[in-house]
mmCIF file of C-alpha atoms in Angstrom:
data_model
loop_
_atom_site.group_PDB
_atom_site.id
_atom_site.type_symbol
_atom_site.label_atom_id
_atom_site.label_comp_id
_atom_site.label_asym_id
_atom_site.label_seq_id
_atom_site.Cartn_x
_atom_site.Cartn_y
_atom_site.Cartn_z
ATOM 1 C CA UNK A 233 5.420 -12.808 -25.975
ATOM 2 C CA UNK A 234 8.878 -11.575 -24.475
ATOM 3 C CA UNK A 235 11.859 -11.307 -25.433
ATOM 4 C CA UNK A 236 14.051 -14.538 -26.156
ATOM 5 C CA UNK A 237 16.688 -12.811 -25.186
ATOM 6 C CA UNK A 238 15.349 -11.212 -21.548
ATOM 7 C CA UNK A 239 15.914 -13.133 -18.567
ATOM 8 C CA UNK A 240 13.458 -12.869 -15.650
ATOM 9 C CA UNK A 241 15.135 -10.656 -12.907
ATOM 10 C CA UNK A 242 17.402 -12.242 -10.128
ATOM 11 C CA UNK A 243 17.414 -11.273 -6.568
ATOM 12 C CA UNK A 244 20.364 -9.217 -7.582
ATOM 13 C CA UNK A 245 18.502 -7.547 -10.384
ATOM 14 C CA UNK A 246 14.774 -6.558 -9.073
ATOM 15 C CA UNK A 247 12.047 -6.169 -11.510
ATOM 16 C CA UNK A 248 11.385 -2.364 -13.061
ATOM 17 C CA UNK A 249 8.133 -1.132 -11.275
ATOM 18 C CA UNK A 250 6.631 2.300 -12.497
ATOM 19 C CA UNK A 251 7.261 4.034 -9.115
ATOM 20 C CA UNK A 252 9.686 1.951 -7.833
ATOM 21 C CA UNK A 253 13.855 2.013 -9.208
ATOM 22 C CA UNK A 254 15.975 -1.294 -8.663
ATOM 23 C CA UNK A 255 17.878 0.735 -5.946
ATOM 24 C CA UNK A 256 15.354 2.280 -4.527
ATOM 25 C CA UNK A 257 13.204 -1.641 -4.050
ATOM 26 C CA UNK A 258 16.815 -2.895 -2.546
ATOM 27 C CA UNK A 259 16.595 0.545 -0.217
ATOM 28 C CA UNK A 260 12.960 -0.424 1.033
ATOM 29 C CA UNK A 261 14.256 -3.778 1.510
ATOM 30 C CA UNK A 262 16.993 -3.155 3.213
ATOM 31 C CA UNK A 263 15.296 -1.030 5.837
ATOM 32 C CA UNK A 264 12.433 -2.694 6.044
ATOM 33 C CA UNK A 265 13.104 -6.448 5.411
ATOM 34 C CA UNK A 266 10.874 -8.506 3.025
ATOM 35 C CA UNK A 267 8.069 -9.248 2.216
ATOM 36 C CA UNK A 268 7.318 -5.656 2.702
ATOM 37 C CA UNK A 269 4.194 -4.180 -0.010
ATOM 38 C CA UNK A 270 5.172 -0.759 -1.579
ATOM 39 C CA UNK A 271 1.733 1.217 -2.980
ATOM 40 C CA UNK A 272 2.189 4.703 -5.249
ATOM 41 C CA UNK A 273 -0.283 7.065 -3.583
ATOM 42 C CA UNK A 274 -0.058 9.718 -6.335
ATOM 43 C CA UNK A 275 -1.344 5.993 -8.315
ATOM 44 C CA UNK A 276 -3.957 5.536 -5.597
ATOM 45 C CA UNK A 277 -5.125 9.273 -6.137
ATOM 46 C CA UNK A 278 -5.580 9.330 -9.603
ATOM 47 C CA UNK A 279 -7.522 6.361 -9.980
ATOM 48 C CA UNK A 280 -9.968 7.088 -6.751
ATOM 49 C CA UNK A 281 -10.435 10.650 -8.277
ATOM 50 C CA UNK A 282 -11.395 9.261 -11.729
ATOM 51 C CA UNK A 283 -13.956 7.468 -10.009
ATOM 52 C CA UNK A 284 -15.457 10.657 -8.154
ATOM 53 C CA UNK A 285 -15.181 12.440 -11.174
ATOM 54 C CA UNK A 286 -17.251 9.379 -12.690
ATOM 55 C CA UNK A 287 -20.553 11.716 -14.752
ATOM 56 C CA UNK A 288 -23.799 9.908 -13.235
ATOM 57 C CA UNK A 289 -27.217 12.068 -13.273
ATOM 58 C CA UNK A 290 -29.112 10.160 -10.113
ATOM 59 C CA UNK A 291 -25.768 10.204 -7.632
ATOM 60 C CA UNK A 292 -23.140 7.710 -7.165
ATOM 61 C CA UNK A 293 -21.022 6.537 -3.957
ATOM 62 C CA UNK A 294 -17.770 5.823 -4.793
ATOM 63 C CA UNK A 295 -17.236 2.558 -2.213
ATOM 64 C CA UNK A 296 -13.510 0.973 -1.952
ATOM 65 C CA UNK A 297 -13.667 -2.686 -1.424
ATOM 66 C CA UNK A 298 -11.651 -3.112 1.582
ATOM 67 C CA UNK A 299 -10.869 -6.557 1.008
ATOM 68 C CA UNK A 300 -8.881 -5.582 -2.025
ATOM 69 C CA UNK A 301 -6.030 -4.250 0.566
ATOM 70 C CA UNK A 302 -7.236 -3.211 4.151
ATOM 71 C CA UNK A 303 -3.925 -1.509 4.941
ATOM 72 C CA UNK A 304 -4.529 1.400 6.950
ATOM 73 C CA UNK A 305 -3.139 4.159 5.033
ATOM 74 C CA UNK A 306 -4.829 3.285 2.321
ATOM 75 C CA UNK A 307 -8.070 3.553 4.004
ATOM 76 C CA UNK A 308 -7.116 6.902 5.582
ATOM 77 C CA UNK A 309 -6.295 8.303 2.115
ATOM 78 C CA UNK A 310 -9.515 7.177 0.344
ATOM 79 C CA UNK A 311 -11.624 8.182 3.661
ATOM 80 C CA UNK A 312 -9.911 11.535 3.064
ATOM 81 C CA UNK A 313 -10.566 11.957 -0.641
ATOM 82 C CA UNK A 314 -14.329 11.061 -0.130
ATOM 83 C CA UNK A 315 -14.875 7.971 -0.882
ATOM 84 C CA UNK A 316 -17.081 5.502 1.696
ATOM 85 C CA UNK A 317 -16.110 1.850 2.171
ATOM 86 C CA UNK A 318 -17.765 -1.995 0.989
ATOM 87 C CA UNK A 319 -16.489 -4.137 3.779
ATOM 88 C CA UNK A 320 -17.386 -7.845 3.996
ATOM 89 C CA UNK A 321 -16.508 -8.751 7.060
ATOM 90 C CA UNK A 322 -17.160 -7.493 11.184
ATOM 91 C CA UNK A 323 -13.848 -7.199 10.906
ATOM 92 C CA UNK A 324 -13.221 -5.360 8.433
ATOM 93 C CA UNK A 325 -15.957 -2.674 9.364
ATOM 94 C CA UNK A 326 -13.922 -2.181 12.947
ATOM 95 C CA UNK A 327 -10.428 -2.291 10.964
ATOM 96 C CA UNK A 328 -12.123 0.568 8.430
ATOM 97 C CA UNK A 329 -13.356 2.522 11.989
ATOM 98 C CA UNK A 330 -9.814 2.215 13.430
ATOM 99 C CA UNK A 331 -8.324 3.847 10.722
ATOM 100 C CA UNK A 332 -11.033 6.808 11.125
ATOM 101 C CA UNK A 333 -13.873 5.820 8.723
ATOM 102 C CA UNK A 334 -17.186 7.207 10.379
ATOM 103 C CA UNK A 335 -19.628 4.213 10.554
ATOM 104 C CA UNK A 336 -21.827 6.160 8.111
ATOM 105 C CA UNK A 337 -19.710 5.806 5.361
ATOM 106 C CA UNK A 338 -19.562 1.806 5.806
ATOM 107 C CA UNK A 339 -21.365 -0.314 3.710
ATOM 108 C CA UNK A 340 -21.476 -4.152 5.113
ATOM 109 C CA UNK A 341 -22.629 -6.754 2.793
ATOM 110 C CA UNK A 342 -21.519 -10.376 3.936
ATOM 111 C CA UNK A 343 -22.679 -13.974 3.220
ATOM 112 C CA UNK A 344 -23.060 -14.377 7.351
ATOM 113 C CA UNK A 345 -24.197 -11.772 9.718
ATOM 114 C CA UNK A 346 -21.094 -10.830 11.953
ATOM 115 C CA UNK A 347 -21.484 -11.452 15.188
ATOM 116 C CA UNK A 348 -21.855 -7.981 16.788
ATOM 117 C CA UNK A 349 -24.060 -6.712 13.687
ATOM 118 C CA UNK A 350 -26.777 -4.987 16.072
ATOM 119 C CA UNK A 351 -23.960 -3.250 17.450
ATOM 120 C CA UNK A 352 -22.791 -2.332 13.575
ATOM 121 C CA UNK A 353 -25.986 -1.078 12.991
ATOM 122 C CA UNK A 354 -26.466 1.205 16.134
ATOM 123 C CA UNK A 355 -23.027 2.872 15.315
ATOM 124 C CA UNK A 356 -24.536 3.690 11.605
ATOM 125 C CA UNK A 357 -22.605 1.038 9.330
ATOM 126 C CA UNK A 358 -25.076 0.162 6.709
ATOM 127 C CA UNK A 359 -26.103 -3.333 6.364
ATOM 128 C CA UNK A 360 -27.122 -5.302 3.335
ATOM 129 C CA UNK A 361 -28.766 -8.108 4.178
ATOM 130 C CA UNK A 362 -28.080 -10.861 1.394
ATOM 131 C CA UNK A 363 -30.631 -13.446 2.372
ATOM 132 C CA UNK A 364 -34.332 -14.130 3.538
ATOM 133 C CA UNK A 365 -32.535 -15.528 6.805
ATOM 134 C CA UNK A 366 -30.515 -12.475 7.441
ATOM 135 C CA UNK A 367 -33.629 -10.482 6.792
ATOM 136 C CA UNK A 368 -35.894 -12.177 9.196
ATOM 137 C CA UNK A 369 -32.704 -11.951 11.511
ATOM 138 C CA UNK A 370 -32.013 -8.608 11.711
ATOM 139 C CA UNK A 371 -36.394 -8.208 11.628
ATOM 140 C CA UNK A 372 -36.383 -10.017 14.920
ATOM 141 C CA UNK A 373 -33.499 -8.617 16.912
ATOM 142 C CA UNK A 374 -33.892 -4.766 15.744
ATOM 143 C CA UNK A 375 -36.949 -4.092 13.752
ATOM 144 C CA UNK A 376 -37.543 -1.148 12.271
ATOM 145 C CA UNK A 377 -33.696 -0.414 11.419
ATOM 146 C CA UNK A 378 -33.006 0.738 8.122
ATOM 147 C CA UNK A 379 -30.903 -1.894 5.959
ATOM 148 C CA UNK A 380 -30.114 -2.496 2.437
ATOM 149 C CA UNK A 381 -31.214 -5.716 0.632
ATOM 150 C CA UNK A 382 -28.935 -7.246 -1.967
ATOM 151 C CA UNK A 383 -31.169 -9.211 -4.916
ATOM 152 C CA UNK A 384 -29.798 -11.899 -6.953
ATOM 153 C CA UNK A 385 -31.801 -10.686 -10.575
ATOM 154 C CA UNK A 386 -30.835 -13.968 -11.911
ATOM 155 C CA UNK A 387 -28.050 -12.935 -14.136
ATOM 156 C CA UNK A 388 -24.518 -11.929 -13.533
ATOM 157 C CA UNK A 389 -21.201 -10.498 -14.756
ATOM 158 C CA UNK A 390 -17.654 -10.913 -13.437
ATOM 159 C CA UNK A 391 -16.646 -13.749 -11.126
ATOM 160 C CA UNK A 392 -14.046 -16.520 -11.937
ATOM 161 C CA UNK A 393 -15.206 -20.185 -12.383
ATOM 162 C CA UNK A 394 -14.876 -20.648 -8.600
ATOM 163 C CA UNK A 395 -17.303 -17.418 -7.791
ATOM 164 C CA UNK A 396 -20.687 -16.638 -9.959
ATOM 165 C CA UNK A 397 -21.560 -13.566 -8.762
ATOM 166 C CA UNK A 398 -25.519 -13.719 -10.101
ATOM 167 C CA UNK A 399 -27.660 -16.207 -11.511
ATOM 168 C CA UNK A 400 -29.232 -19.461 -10.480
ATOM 169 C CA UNK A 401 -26.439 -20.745 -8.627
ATOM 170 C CA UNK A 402 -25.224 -17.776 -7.315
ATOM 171 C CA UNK A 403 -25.254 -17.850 -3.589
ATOM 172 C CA UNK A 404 -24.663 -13.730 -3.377
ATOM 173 C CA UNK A 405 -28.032 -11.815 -2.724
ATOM 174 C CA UNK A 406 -31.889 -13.066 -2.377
ATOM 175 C CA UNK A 407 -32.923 -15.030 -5.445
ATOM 176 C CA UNK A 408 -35.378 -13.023 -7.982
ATOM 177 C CA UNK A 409 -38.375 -15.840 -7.496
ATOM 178 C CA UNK A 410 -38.404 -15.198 -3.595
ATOM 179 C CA UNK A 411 -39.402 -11.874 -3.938
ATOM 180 C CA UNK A 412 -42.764 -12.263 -2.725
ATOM 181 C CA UNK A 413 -41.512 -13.829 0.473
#
């Protein structure tokens, strides 16, 4: 609960932000014009590093879901500390290669095969093929290509009451009962 006596902050009076002092958000603002998104790299840093520091005993990839923010600089800056990319788009797999990710180091998992995926896949992005159809697709137009496959166990975790992320209805990843197929 807030304060009773706090009043929500005017354009006059910006909001307190951790990085960011009142002057220095009407500074940004000023030279930059608004809306205009502000990220603390030292912020960005700390928490990508705490997730290559992350103790695993069979190896981990640290991934960055593009879709979170694809700005540019971001993606430079976590291409440069190590970490690889989840993209879930075409697009975003060229907008992660603009800003200097190697194709390698892209991981594509997407409810639709983009349109230029045998192209993807010839420039190294790895693709995770999320249903039987995309399977048989990819199968057919470049067999023998090494992909990913992305089950649906039947249970989940996460997702909002507009995404289930695993289980029956889940439309993410092959269902459990089709393995066979």
């Amino acid at each position: 609960m807030g304060n009773a006596n706090s009043a929500a902050p005017t354009a006059k009076e910006p909001d307190t932000l951790r990085f960011l002092t009142p002057a220095k958000v009407r500074e940004v603002a000023q030279k930059f014009g608004t809306p205009t998104y502000v990220y603390d790299e030292d912020t960005l840093r700390t928490h990508a590093q705490n997730m290559l520091d992350f103790p695993n005993a069979y190896g981990l990839t640290v991934r960055y879901a593009m879709k979170a923010s694809p700005n540019k600089r971001i993606l430079q800056l976590f291409n440069e500390m190590g970490l690889h990319i989840d993209a879930s788009s075409g697009f975003e797999c060229h907008r992660a290669m603009a800003a200097g990710v190697k194709p390698a180091n892209i991981s594509l998992s997407s409810q639709q095969l983009a349109d230029d995926f045998k192209e993807l896949i010839k420039k190294g992005v790895q693709i995770n093929c999320c249903s039987l159809k995309q399977l048989e697709r990819v199968g057919q137009e470049l067999p023998g290509s090494k992909i990913g496959i992305r089950f649906n166990p039947g249970v989940g975790s996460g997702g909002t009451n507009k995404t289930n992320v695993g289980g029956p209805s889940s439309s993410f990843g092959i269902w459990n009962g089709l393995f066979d197929e």
